[in-house]
Every structure is written in C-alpha cells, then in structure tokens.
Coordinates of C-alpha atoms in Angstrom, one line a residue:
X103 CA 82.5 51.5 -88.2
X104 CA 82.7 48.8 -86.0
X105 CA 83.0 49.6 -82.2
X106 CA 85.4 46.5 -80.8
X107 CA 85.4 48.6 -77.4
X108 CA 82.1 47.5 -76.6
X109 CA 79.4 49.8 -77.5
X110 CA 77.3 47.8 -79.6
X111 CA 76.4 49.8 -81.9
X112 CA 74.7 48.5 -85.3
X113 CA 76.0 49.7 -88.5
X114 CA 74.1 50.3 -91.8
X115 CA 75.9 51.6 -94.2
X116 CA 79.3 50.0 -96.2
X117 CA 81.9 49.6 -93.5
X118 CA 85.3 50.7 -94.7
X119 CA 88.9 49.8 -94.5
X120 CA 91.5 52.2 -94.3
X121 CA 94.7 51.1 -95.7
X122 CA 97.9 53.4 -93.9
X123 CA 100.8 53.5 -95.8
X124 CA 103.5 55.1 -93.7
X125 CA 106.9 56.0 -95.6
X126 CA 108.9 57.8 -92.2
X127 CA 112.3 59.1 -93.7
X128 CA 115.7 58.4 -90.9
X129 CA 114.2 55.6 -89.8
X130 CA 116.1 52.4 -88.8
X131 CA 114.7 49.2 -91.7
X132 CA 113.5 46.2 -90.1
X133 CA 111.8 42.7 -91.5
X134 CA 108.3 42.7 -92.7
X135 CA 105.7 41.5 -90.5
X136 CA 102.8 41.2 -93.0
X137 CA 101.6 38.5 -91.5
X138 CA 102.4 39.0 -88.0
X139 CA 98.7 38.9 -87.3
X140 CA 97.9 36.1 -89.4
X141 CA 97.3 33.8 -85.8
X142 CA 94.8 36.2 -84.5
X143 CA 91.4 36.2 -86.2
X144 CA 90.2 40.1 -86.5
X145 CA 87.2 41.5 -85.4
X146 CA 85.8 43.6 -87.5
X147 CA 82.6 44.9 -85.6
X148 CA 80.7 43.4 -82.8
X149 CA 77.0 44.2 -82.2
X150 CA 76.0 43.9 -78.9
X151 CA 72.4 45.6 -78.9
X152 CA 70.5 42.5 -79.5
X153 CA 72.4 40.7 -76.8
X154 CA 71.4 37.4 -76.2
X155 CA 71.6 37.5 -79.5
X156 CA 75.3 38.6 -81.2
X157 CA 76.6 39.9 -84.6
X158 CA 80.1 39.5 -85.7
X159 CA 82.0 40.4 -88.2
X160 CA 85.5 39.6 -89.0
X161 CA 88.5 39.0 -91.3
X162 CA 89.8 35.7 -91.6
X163 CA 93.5 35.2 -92.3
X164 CA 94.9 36.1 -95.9
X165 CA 96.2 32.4 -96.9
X166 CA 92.3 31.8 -96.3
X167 CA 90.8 35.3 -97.9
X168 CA 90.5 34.0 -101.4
X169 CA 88.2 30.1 -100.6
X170 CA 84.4 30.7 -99.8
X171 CA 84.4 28.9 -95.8
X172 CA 81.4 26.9 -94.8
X173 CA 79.6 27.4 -91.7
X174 CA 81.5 24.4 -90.6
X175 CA 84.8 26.1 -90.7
X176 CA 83.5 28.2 -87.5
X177 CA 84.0 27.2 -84.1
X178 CA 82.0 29.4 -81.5
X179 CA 82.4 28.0 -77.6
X180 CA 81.3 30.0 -74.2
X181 CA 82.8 28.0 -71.4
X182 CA 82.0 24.3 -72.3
X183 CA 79.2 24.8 -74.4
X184 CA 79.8 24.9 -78.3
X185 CA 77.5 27.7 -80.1
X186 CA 76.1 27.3 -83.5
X187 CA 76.4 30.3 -85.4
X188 CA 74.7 31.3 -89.1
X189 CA 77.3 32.3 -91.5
X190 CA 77.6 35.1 -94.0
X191 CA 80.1 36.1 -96.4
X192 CA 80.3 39.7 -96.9
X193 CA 79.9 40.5 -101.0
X194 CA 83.2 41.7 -102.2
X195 CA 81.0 43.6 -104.7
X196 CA 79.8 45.7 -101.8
X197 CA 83.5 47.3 -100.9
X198 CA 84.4 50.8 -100.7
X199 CA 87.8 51.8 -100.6
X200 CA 89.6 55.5 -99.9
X201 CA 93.2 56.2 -100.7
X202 CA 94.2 58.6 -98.5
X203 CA 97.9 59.9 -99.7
X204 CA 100.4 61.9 -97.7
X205 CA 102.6 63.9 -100.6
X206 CA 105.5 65.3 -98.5
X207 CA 108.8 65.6 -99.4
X208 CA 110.4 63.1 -97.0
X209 CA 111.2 60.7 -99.6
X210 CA 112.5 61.4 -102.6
X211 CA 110.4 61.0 -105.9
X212 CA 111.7 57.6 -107.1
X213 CA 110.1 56.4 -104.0
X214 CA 107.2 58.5 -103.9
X215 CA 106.6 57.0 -107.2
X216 CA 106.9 53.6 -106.5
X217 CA 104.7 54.0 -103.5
X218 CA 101.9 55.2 -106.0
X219 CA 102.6 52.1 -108.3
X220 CA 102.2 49.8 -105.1
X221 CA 98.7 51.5 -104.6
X222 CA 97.6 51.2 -108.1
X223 CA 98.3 47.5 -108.0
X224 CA 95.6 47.5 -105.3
X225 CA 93.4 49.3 -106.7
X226 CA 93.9 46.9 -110.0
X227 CA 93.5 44.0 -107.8
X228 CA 90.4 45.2 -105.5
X229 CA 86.9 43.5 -106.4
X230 CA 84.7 44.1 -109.5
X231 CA 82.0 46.7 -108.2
X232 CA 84.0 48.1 -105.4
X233 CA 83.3 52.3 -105.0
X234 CA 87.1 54.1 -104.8
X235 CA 88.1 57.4 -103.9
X236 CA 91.3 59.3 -103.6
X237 CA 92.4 61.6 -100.5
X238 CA 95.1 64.3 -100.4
X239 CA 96.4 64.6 -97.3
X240 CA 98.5 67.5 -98.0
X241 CA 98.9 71.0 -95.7
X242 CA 95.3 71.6 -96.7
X243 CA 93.5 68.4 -97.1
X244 CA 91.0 68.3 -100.0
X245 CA 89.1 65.4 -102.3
X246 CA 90.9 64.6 -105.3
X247 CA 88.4 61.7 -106.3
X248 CA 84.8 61.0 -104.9
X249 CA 84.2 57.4 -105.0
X250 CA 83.4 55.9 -108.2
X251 CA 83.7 52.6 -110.0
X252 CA 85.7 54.2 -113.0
X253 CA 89.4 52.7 -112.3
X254 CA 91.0 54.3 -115.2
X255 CA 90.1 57.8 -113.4
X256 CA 91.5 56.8 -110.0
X257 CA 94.8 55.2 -111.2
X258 CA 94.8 58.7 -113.3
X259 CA 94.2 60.5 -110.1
X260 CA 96.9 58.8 -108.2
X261 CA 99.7 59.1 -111.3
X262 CA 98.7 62.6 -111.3
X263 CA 99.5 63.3 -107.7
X264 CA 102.5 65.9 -106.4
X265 CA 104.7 66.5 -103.6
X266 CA 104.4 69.1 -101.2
X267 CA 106.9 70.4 -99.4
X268 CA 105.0 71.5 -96.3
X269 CA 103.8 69.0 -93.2
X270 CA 100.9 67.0 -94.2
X271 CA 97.4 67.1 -91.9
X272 CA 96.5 63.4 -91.5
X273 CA 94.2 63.9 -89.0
X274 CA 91.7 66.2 -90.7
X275 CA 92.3 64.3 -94.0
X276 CA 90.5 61.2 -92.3
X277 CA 87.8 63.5 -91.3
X278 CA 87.2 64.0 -95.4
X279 CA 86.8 60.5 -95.7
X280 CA 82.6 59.7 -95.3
X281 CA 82.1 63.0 -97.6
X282 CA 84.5 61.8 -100.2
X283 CA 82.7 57.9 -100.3
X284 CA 79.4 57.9 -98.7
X285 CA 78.0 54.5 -98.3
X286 CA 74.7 52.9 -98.3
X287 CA 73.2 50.0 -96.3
X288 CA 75.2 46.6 -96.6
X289 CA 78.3 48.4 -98.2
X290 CA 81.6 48.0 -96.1
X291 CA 84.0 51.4 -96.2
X292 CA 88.0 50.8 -96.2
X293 CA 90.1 53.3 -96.4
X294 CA 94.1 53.1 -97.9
X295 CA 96.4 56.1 -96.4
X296 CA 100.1 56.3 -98.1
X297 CA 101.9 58.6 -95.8
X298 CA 105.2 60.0 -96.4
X299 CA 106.3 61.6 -93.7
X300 CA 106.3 61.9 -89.6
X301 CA 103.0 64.3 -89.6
X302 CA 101.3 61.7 -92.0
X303 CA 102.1 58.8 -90.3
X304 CA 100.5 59.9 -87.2
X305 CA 102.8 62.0 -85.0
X306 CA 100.4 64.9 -84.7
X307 CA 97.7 62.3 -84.1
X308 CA 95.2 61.8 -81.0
X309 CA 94.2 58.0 -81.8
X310 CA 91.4 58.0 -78.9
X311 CA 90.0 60.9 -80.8
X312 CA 90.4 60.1 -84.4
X313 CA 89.6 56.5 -83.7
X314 CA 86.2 57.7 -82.1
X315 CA 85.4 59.9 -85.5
X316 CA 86.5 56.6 -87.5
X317 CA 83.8 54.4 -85.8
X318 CA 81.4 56.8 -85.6
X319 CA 81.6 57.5 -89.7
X320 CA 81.9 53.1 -89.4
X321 CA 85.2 53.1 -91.3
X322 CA 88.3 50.6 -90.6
X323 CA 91.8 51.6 -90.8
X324 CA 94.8 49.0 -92.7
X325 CA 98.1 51.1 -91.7
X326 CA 100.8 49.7 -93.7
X327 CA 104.0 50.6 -92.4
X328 CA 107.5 51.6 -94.1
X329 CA 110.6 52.0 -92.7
X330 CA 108.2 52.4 -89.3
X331 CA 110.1 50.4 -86.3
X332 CA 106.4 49.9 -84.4
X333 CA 103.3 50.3 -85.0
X334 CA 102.9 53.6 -83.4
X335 CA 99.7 55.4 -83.5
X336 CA 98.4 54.4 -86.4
X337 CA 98.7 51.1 -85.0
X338 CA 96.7 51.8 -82.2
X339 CA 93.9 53.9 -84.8
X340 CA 93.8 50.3 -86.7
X341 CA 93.2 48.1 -83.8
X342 CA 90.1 50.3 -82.3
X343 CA 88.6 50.4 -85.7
X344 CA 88.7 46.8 -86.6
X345 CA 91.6 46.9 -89.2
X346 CA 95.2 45.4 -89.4
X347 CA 98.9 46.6 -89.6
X348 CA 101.2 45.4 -92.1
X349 CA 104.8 46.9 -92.1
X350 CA 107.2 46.7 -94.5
X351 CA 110.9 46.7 -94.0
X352 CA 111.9 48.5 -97.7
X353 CA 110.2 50.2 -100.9
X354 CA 110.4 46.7 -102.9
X355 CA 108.3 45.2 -100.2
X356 CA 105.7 47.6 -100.5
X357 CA 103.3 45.6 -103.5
X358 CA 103.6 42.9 -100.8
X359 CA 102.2 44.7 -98.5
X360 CA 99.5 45.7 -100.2
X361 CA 98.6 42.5 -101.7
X362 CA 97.9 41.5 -97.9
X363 CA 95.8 44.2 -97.0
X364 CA 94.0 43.9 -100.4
X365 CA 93.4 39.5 -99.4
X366 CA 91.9 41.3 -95.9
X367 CA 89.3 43.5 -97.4
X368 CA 87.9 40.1 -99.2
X369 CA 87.6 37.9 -96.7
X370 CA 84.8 39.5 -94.4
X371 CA 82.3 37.3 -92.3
X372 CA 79.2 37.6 -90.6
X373 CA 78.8 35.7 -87.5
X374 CA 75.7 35.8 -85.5
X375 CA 75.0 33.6 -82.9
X376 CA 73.3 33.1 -79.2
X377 CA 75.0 33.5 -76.3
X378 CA 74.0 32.4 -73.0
X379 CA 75.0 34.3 -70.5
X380 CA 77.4 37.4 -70.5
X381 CA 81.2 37.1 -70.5
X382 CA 83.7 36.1 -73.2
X383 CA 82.9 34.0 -76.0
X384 CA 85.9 31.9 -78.4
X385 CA 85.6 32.7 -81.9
X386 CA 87.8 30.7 -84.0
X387 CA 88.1 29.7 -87.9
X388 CA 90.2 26.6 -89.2
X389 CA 90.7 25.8 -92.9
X390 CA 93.4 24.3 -95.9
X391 CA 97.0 25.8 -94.4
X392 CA 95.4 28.6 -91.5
X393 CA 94.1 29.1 -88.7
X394 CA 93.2 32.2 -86.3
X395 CA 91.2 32.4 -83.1
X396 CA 90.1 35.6 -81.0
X397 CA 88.3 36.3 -78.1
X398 CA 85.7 38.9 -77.3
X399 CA 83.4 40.1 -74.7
X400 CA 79.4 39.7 -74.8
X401 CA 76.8 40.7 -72.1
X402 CA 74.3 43.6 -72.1
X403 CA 76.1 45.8 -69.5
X404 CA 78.8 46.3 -72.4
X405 CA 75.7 48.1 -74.3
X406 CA 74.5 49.9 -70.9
X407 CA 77.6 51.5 -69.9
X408 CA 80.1 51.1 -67.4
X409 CA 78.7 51.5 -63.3
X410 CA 79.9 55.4 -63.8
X411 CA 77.6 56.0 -66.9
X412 CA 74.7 53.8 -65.9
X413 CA 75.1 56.5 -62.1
X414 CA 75.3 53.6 -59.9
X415 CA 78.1 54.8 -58.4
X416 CA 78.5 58.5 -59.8
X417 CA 78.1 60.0 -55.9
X418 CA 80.9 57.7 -54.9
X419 CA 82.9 58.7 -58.6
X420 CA 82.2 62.7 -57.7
X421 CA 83.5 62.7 -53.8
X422 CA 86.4 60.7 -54.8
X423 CA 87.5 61.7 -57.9
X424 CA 86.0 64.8 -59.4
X425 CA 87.7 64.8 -62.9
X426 CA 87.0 61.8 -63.9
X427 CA 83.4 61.7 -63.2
X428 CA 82.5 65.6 -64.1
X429 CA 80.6 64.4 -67.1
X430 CA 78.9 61.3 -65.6
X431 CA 77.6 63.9 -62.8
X432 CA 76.7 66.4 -64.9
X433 CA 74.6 64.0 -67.1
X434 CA 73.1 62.4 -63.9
X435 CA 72.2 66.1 -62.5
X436 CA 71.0 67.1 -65.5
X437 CA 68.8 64.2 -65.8
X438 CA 67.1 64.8 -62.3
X439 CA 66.6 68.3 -62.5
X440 CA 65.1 67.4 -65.8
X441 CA 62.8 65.7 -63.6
X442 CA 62.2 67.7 -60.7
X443 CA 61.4 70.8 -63.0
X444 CA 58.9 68.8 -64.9
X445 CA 57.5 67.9 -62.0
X446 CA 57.2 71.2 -60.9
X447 CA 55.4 72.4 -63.7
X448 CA 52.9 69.4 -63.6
X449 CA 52.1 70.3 -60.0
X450 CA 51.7 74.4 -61.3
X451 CA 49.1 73.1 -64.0
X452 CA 47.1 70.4 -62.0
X453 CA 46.9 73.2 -59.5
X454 CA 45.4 76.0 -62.0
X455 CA 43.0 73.1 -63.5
X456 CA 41.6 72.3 -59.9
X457 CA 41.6 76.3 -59.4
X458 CA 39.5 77.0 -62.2
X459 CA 37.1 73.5 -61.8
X460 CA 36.4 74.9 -58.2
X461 CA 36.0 78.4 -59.9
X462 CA 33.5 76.8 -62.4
X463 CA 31.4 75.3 -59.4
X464 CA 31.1 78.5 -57.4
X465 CA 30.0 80.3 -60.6
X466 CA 27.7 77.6 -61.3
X467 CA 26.1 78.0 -57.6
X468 CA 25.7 81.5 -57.8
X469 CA 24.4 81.7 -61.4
X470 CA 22.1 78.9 -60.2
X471 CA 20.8 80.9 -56.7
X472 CA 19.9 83.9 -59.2
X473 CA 18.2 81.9 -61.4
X474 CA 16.3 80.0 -58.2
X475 CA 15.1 83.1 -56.8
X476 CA 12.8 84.2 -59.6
X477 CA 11.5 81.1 -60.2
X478 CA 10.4 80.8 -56.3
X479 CA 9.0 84.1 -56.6
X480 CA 7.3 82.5 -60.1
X481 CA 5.9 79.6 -58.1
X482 CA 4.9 81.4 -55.4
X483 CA 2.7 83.9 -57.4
X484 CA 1.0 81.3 -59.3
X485 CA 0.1 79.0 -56.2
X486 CA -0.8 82.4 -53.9
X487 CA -4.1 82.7 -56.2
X488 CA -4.8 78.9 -56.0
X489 CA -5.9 78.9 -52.0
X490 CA -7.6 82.4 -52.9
X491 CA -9.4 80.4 -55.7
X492 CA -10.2 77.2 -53.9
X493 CA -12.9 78.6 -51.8
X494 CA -14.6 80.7 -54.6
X495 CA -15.8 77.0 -56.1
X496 CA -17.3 76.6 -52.6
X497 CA -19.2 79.7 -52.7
X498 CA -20.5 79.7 -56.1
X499 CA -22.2 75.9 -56.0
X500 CA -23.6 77.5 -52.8
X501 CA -25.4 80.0 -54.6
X502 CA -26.8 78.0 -57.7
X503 CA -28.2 75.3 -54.7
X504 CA -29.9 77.9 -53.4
X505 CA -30.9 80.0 -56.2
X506 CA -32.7 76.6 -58.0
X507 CA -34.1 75.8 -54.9
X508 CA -37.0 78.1 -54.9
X509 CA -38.0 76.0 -58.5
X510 CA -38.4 72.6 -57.1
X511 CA -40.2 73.7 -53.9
X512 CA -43.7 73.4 -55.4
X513 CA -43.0 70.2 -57.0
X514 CA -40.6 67.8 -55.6
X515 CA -37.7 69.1 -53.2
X516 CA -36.5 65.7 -52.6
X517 CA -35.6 65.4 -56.1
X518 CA -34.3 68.4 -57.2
X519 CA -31.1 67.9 -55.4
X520 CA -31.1 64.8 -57.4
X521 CA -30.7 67.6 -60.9
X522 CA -28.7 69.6 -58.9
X523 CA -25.9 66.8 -60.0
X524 CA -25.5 68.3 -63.4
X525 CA -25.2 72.0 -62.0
X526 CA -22.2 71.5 -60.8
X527 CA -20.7 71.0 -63.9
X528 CA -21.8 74.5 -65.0
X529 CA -20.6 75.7 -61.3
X530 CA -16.6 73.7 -62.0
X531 CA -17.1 76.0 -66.0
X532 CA -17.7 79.3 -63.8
X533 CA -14.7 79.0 -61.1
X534 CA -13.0 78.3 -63.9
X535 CA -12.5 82.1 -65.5
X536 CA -12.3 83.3 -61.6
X537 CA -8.3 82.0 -61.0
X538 CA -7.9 83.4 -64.5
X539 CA -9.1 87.0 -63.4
X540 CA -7.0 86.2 -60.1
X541 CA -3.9 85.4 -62.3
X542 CA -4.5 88.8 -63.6
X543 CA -5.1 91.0 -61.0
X544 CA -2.2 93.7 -61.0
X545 CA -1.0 92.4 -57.3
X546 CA 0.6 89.7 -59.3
X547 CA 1.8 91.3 -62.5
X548 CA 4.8 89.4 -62.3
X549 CA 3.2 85.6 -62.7
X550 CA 3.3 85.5 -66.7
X551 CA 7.0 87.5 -67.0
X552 CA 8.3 85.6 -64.4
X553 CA 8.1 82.4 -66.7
X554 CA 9.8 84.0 -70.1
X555 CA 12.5 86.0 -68.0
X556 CA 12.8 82.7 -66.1
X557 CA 13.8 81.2 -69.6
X558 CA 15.8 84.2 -70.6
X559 CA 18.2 84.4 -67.3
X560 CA 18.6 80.7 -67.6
X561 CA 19.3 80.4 -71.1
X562 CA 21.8 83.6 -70.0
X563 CA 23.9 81.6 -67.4
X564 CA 24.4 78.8 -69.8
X565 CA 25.6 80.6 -71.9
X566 CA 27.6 82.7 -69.3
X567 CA 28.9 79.5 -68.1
X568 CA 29.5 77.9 -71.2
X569 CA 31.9 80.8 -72.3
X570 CA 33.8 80.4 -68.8
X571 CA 34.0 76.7 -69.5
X572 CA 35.3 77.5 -72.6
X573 CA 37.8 80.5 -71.6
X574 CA 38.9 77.8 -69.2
X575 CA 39.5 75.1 -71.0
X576 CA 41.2 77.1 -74.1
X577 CA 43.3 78.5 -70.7
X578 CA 44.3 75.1 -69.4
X579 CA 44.7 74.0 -73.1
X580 CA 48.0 76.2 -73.5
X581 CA 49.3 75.4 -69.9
X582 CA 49.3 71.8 -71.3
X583 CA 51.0 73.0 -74.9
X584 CA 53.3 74.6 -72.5
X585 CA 54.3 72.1 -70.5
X586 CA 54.6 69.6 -73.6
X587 CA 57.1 72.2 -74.9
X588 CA 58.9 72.5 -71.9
X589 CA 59.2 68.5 -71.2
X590 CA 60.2 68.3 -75.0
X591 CA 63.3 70.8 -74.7
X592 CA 63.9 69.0 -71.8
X593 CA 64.0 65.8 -73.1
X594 CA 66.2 67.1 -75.7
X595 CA 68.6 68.7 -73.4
X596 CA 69.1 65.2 -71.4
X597 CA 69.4 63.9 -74.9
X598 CA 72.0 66.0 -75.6
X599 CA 74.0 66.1 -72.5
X600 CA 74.0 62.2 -72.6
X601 CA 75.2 62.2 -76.2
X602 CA 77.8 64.2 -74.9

C-alpha cells in the first residue's frame, strides 16, 4: 500500500481501499462531512526510489471522479519552476474491494440492516471487473467471501450476515484482508469496514501498528463514520494509508456516504514526473466545479532513512538517549561486527594458504635435494671413467705406431707415417669398447641404476608433491566454502536485524 510517510517503497500488486463504516452506539449526532476533504487532493502512494524521478498516485475530488482529466488538468511546481508530469488513469476494471463488517449488537437490527443495504448499494455501484470479498470481524475473525467477481454471491454474503453479541476484533480482522483478496501487478486493493460498535470502530486499535501492516500488505483504508464525533483512530489508520474519512451524522445518510467513497475508488491517477532537487513539490488538479491541491515531500534522504538509521549520528542518539536509538545501535553494531568477524576469518584463511604455500616450497626443496644427490653421485660415476679413459686412447695409438713401424723400415719410413693416418681410425674403434669395460667394472655398479632409480625417485616426488598440492588445495577449498557460509549467514543476519 502506499507509504505517504516517506519510504518509497514501489508497489506491485492491486492497491486497495478500505472503506470503515463506524456505527458507535451513545454517541452525540453531528452533520456530515463527506466532503470535508474535497479541497485537499489525496495522495494515494508516493514512490520515492527512483528519485530524481517521482511516482504519484492520487484521488482527485468526487465532483471530478466520474470525467476522464487530461494531462493538462495537472499542475506540478517545485519553487518557481512548473514540472511536466505524464498522466495515467488507473483502470477502474483493475479494483479490488473488501468489506470488512463488524456484527455487534450495539445497534439494533433495523439499523444493522440498513447499514448492510448502504454496502450493497456499493458494491452494486463499484466498477465492472472489480474482485470483492467480504470480512467478518466478529470475536473470532474469519473470511466469509474470498474475492470474486460474482456480485450476486457477495450481496448474498452480506444479507446473510448476523449479529454477535460479543466485542468484535477489528484489528486482527484487517490482518485477514491480503489472504481473503490477493492481488496481482497493476490491481489496486480497497478495503470497506462497517463497524458497529466501540471495539470495531477502533478503540482497541494501535493505528502506528496496524497502519504499518496496511501498507506493508499495500492496502488503503475509507473509514466512514456514524454517529462518530471525530475521526478517531480510524482516522488516523486512513490518513497513513492513503485513504479518506467520510462521516455521517445519521443511518439515512449512510448510502451518501458511501456513494462518496465509492466516486474515490474511481478516480485514481498516476503522476510521474522529475524533480529537481529534494524538498516539497505542489501537486494540484483543477477541472468543471473542483479543485484540490496537496503538498508532499521528495528527495532521496526520504528513501535513505532519517540521520539515526542512515548511523550518522547513532553514537550521539545512544549517549543521549538510549531508548530511542536501541535499535539504530543495535543494527549499526551488528553491522560492524559483521564486519570485523569477516575480517577475522579472511585473515585466519589467507594465513593457512600462505602456511601451506611456504609448506609446499620447503617440501619441494627437500624432495628436490634427495633427488639431486643421486643424480650427482650418477654424474659423477659416469664422468670418473672418462679421465680414466682419456689416456687409454693415448697409449693404444702408441702401440699400433710402433708395432707397424718395424714394416716400413725396409722400405720407406718416411712414408709410413704417412699410412699411419688411417690407423688411427682403427685405434678411435678400439678405445672405444675400453670406457665400455670401464663403465662396467664393479667399482661403479651404480652408473646404469643410478639413471632408472633417478627416474623412479623423481617420478615419486611429483607425485608426492602433487598429492600435497592437492590435499592442500582440497584443504584451502573448504576454508573458502567456509568462510562463504559464514559471510552468507552474516549477511543474512545484518539483513535481518535491518529489516527489523
């Protein structure tokens, strides 16, 4: 329902009007003022969320209810500067409507049946399309009707109605009212309430309370008023919710009444507009024989909160005044030790991740002196033969000089070092088969091993430290699940606690 307090809240679903009809027995008569609020122009709902940009709806006066208004009719102005706004009629079509009816025995039954025939005018008179649904608000409150279009089963409903004799609950009989006409997007929810006694016009009521239920299920209260002196509580439920009171001084006056109310629920408006700056902003509509004008608040602090909910100045609201502020300081404490403790946690799991990276490296280092050790030893026992092996090539072209020596003697000696060229290539094919032998001498069993265990302890640590990677990871995996859980339920908390 619409929030005219200022908390800009958006409605989608069929806003509602509820219509009160309050019959109060010993009360003193006085003159109708059915159109005692015909000068003001009524503010159904005001969304703020947007803000620059503003949605308004309201009611225009009754004398005007009935003629389709052209943008022109309109007049929007913030200081000097005129506004244009685009203009909506709300469909009539699009109405829902709950009787809500107080059956006590403070009247008699002539009356109480006259007050029914008053509400089954209106619900003769109410738009084609329009969802209705019928309320006892008896000792124990109950549904009589859900909503539905069938008007021959509602003005059953309401002729079949009886007195009771004990105090009526009004308060929890508006609570029935979203479960007994739920709305969807675009629809409007009004609600009529004939209440026949002192409990059911709103003595037992808490209107901050109820009011705050009403908007919150987006539903307007109409409070007509019989044989009421003021406007009461009631009065003060319909002004928070965007409705109107219309009293009535006696029974014959009460079809007028309703006949009002009935002209208020058709003639629904959609304002939206730009404003430029925050502050109040005129609304006004003229037209043939009428005229209202109103004035409300715009600005984007009206969506934020007020200094005390926003925590500007909640240290100042909790040294000076306690009360008042408990709940702003308990929200603003909750919210930081939210924070604090998610920090906390954070700090816990970036420590164990640099823990177990530092962990990873030192395994790493040792797996990687084990594995260095053998492969020194390898490279050691392959290159020990090598200087062994180096002069062996030396000695054996030594030998095959002098052993073809001897041969060329008797012919040509200068020459024969001349063939001697090709013997060392038979001498390179010998030393070859010597580091072989070397390689295998048992001193140095460990030269061929050395190169598949080498493989094996390597192939060993990586997989060693791939499994500690992984053990790791898979660890620092459910820290993070944890601390996403733990941020979550303590997001929800704050949630909560600023819902509150």
């Amino acid at each position: 329902m619409p929030n005219i307090a200022g908390t800009g809240r958006k409605r989608a679903r069929r806003t509602g009007a509820l219509v009160l009809l309050a019959v109060t027995a010993g009360t003193a008569l006085t003159p109708a003022t059915a159109l005692a609020q015909a000068e003001e122009l009524r503010v159904r709902d005001v969304d703020r969320s947007a803000f620059p940009e503003v949605t308004a709806v309201v009611g225009v006066p009754r004398d005007l209810s009935s003629s389709f208004l052209p943008a022109s009719a309109f007049s929007i102005r913030q200081g000097d500067e005129v506004l244009t706004p685009e203009v909506t009629r709300l469909r009539d079509d699009r109405l829902a409507v709950a009787l809500v009816v107080d059956p006590a025995t403070s009247i008699d039954g002539l009356s109480f049946l006259a007050a029914k025939q008053a509400m089954s005018e209106l619900v003769v008179g109410l738009p084609s399309g329009a969802a209705i649904a019928i309320i006892g608000a008896g000792p124990e409150p109950g549904i009589v009707t859900p909503g539905t279009e069938d008007r021959s089963l509602v003005l059953a409903s309401l002729e079949a109605l009886q007195q009771r004799s004990r105090p009526s609950s009004m308060a929890d009989a508006l609570d029935l009212i979203p479960e007994a006409l739920p709305t969807e997007e675009g629809e409007r929810r009004e609600a009529v309430v004939l209440a026949t006694s002192p409990a059911g016009a709103g003595s037992d009521l808490d209107p901050d309370s109820v009011a705050d239920r009403l908007e919150a299920s987006d539903t307007a209260v109409h409070a007509v008023l019989l044989n009421v002196g003021g406007a009461g509580r009631l009065g003060a439920v319909a002004d928070a919710t965007g409705g109107t009171t219309t009293a009535a001084g006696a029974l014959n006056q009460l079809p007028a009444a309703f006949l009002a109310v009935g002209e208020q629920l058709e003639g629904q408006y959609r304002l939206r507009f730009r404003a430029p700056e925050a502050g109040p902003v005129d609304l006004a509509v003229s037209g043939p024989g009428a005229s209202a004008a109103t004035t409300i608040q715009v600005g984007p602090e009206l969506t934020a909160g007020t200094p005390e909910e926003t925590g500007q100045t909640a240290p100042t609201d909790v040294e000076a005044t306690p009360a008042p502020a408990s709940e702003d300081t308990t929200s603003s404490e909750g919210n930081g030790g939210g924070g604090v403790g998610l920090l906390v946690v954070i700090l816990f799991v970036l420590a164990v991740i640099i823990w177990a990276g530092v962990f990873l490296l030192r395994r790493r280092g040792r797996a990687g002196a084990e594995h260095s050790d053998p492969a020194a030893t390898a490279v050691a026992s392959v290159e020990t033969p090598m200087p062994e092996a180096a002069p062996a090539p030396d000695e054996a072209p030594t030998e095959v000089l002098e052993e073809p020596a001897p041969e060329p003697v008797g012919e040509e000696p200068a020459p024969e070092p001349v063939a001697a060229e090709p013997a060392p290539e038979p001498v390179l094919d010998e030393p070859a088969p010597e580091p072989l032998a070397v390689v295998e001498v048992p001193a140095e069993p460990d030269a061929e091993p050395t190169d598949g265990q080498r493989r094996a302890d390597e192939a060993r640590a990586q997989a060693d430290l791939a499994h500690q990677r992984r053990t790791t990871l898979e660890a620092a995996q459910r820290e993070a699940d944890q601390v996403r859980a733990d941020a979550s339920a303590a997001a929800d908390e704050l949630r909560r606690q600023a819902e509150q």
